[in-house]
Amino acid sequence: GAVVSQHPSWVICKSGTSVKIECRSLDFQATTMFWYRQFPKQSLMLMATSNEGSKATYEQGVEKDKFLINHASLTLSTLTVTSAHPEDSSFYICSTSGRENEQFFGPGTRLTVL
Amino acid sequence: AQSVSQHNHHVILSEAASLELGCNYSYGGTVNLFWYVQYPGQHLQLLLKYFSGDPLVKGIKGFEAEFIKSKFSFNLRKPSVQWSDTAEYFCAGLFKAAGNKLTFGGGTRVLVKP
């Protein structure tokens, strides 16, 4: 399957700052990537679908101005959490979609906002 | 709306015991089904998937799952678990109406006692 990396693996920031998380598809050209959020002991919730060269599609209830997604190339999608607040603290996971629509997940980024 | 549900939130069992995790989905059309596993501190990995054909699907690490269309179920089984099977297991569905977006169940945390 595809190999997906994320950077950073964890980040701690002050409230009000912005944080950028990178998701890279290392061996697969990904026209579509997905961003999920996972709260402790809970399942993954899809935040948005990132499409190469076009605007991301956000799920209902996800603020697009707060969670900026850029998918500028076939191997890189970025999620920027703008003006982060403690309630944004979570585990953010990206994935790419394979040929048979199975998804390959990155290792996740743990964000802690103080 | 389409949904995936997992009946058990937590399962505790001893090594060599048999494991069965329930998964049901709600959708009347074409569905692809997946089981993912998340070992402690690691990213999600695909255990197995069902698209069509033989409803009994064999995956990695000795796991299998059976798609029963009449019951809208896709239960995961392993005849004899090991301590290393301690992980969180997620059932997910890809529903035609939702395009290529995965819908996850709530997850089942499995603890195998040595």
XYZ file of C-alpha atoms in Angstrom:
228
model
C 0.000 0.000 0.000
C 0.894 3.639 -0.203
C 3.207 5.158 2.363
C 1.988 8.352 3.959
C 4.003 10.567 6.241
C 3.024 13.482 8.416
C 5.057 16.265 9.890
C 5.313 17.146 12.647
C 4.335 14.112 14.677
C 3.482 16.331 17.588
C 3.296 20.052 18.223
C 2.593 22.245 21.210
C 1.609 25.835 20.604
C 0.188 28.834 22.391
C -3.407 29.840 21.989
C -3.882 32.216 19.071
C -1.033 30.932 16.957
C -1.343 29.044 13.697
C 0.005 25.575 13.108
C 0.726 23.898 9.792
C 0.636 20.119 9.423
C 2.058 18.443 6.335
C 0.879 15.219 4.787
C 3.011 13.557 2.153
C 2.297 10.615 -0.074
C 5.759 9.142 -0.459
C 5.293 6.584 -3.192
C 1.941 7.360 -4.720
C 0.534 10.301 -6.612
C -2.471 11.327 -4.622
C -5.031 13.482 -6.354
C -7.194 13.121 -3.289
C -6.218 13.194 0.359
C -8.393 13.200 3.432
C -8.012 14.931 6.772
C -9.445 13.412 9.915
C -9.607 14.400 13.508
C -9.531 11.858 16.314
C -10.378 12.753 19.890
C -9.080 10.524 22.682
C -10.792 7.154 22.764
C -13.018 8.119 19.871
C -13.263 7.278 16.225
C -11.992 9.233 13.268
C -14.122 12.082 12.065
C -13.620 13.239 8.509
C -12.909 16.946 8.376
C -12.322 17.538 4.714
C -11.364 16.085 1.373
C -8.327 17.662 -0.181
C -8.203 17.763 -3.950
C -5.038 18.495 -5.869
C -5.266 21.778 -7.681
C -8.690 22.743 -6.388
C -10.463 23.773 -3.240
C -10.977 21.316 -0.439
C -14.414 19.978 0.352
C -15.285 20.400 4.018
C -17.642 18.280 6.047
C -20.620 19.844 7.715
C -19.664 21.698 10.868
C -15.991 22.128 9.960
C -14.926 25.751 9.659
C -13.039 26.156 6.413
C -11.543 29.468 7.508
C -10.141 27.873 10.617
C -8.812 24.717 9.029
C -7.097 25.790 5.841
C -6.215 23.026 3.435
C -3.842 23.332 0.535
C -3.119 20.518 -1.893
C -0.620 22.106 -4.218
C 0.997 18.958 -5.572
C 0.250 15.283 -6.049
C 2.364 14.390 -3.049
C 1.651 17.088 -0.510
C -1.378 18.373 1.312
C -1.197 20.784 4.229
C -3.644 21.550 6.996
C -3.225 24.857 8.792
C -5.060 25.348 12.048
C -5.425 29.103 12.270
C -5.682 30.967 15.577
C -5.597 27.710 17.461
C -7.423 27.371 20.767
C -7.312 24.642 23.405
C -10.444 23.017 22.001
C -8.521 22.421 18.766
C -6.192 20.090 20.621
C -6.576 16.731 18.992
C -4.957 14.063 16.879
C -5.015 14.975 13.196
C -4.634 12.200 10.647
C -4.382 12.336 6.888
C -4.878 9.603 4.337
C -4.608 9.007 0.639
C -7.016 7.088 -1.496
C -5.694 4.057 -3.321
C -6.689 2.567 -6.638
C -9.477 0.533 -5.089
C -10.625 3.362 -2.844
C -8.989 1.862 0.214
C -7.251 4.509 2.256
C -3.715 4.579 3.549
C -3.196 6.563 6.688
C -0.414 8.708 7.973
C 0.918 8.317 11.515
C -0.973 11.357 12.742
C -0.040 14.650 14.357
C -0.859 15.350 17.968
C -1.668 19.015 18.480
C -1.751 20.496 21.951
C -2.821 24.102 22.308
C -1.978 25.721 25.606
C -27.718 8.928 6.066
C -25.176 6.164 5.827
C -23.643 4.938 9.054
C -21.407 2.266 10.524
C -21.817 0.971 14.044
C -19.688 -1.271 16.187
C -21.436 -2.956 19.049
C -18.598 -3.446 21.467
C -16.598 -0.545 22.768
C -14.242 -2.633 24.852
C -13.343 -6.291 24.722
C -11.038 -8.045 27.147
C -9.961 -11.596 26.549
C -7.142 -13.989 27.219
C -4.567 -15.258 24.781
C -5.779 -18.135 22.597
C -9.391 -17.069 22.992
C -11.475 -16.481 19.893
C -12.400 -12.959 18.913
C -15.436 -11.659 17.108
C -16.123 -7.963 16.681
C -19.467 -6.835 15.381
C -19.959 -4.272 12.656
C -23.213 -3.195 11.068
C -23.878 -0.620 8.442
C -26.904 1.305 7.367
C -27.226 1.734 3.600
C -29.291 0.102 0.931
C -26.942 0.431 -1.986
C -23.482 -0.701 -3.012
C -20.992 -0.701 -0.188
C -17.329 -1.524 0.236
C -16.321 -2.513 3.741
C -13.043 -2.368 5.597
C -11.514 -3.278 8.900
C -8.605 -1.193 10.121
C -6.440 -1.757 13.171
C -4.594 0.831 15.218
C -1.921 -0.600 17.471
C -0.872 1.532 20.447
C 1.118 4.498 19.207
C 0.857 3.495 15.572
C -1.145 4.593 12.568
C -4.161 2.845 11.129
C -3.429 -0.219 9.059
C -5.755 -2.067 6.730
C -6.613 -5.550 7.978
C -8.942 -6.576 5.203
C -11.529 -5.306 2.780
C -14.621 -6.485 0.975
C -15.685 -5.191 -2.413
C -17.530 -8.088 -4.066
C -17.367 -11.830 -4.622
C -16.721 -14.294 -1.833
C -18.330 -12.813 1.279
C -15.723 -14.449 3.490
C -12.652 -12.285 3.324
C -9.279 -13.216 4.727
C -6.890 -10.540 5.827
C -3.527 -10.166 7.437
C -2.444 -11.584 10.777
C -5.017 -14.394 10.721
C -8.073 -12.165 10.669
C -11.130 -12.781 8.566
C -14.486 -11.119 8.128
C -17.792 -12.212 6.703
C -20.096 -9.948 4.758
C -23.726 -10.879 5.357
C -25.819 -8.665 3.145
C -29.143 -9.680 4.671
C -27.911 -8.613 8.084
C -25.989 -5.553 6.896
C -23.071 -6.936 8.836
C -19.332 -7.351 8.393
C -18.059 -8.995 11.552
C -14.364 -9.497 12.173
C -13.068 -12.783 13.556
C -9.858 -14.374 14.691
C -9.863 -17.942 16.031
C -7.019 -17.507 18.499
C -5.756 -14.120 19.607
C -2.319 -13.188 20.807
C -1.182 -10.510 23.205
C 0.066 -8.557 20.194
C -3.513 -8.229 18.938
C -4.126 -5.647 21.639
C -5.252 -2.653 19.624
C -8.214 -0.606 18.548
C -10.220 -1.963 15.641
C -12.284 0.177 13.313
C -14.876 -0.926 10.832
C -15.431 1.446 7.927
C -17.711 1.644 4.957
C -17.416 3.246 1.574
C -20.908 4.009 0.387
C -21.571 4.735 -3.250
C -23.716 7.728 -2.372
C -20.856 9.267 -0.421
C -18.317 8.990 -3.200
C -14.898 7.978 -1.950
C -15.337 9.077 1.656
C -14.968 6.502 4.378
C -17.444 6.352 7.231
C -15.952 4.899 10.393
C -17.577 3.012 13.187
C -16.878 4.055 16.747
C -14.056 1.577 17.198
C -13.567 -1.354 19.548
C -10.699 -1.378 21.988
C -9.391 -4.916 22.405
C -7.159 -5.920 25.287
C -5.601 -9.356 25.181
C -4.284 -10.509 28.527
C -1.142 -12.627 28.419
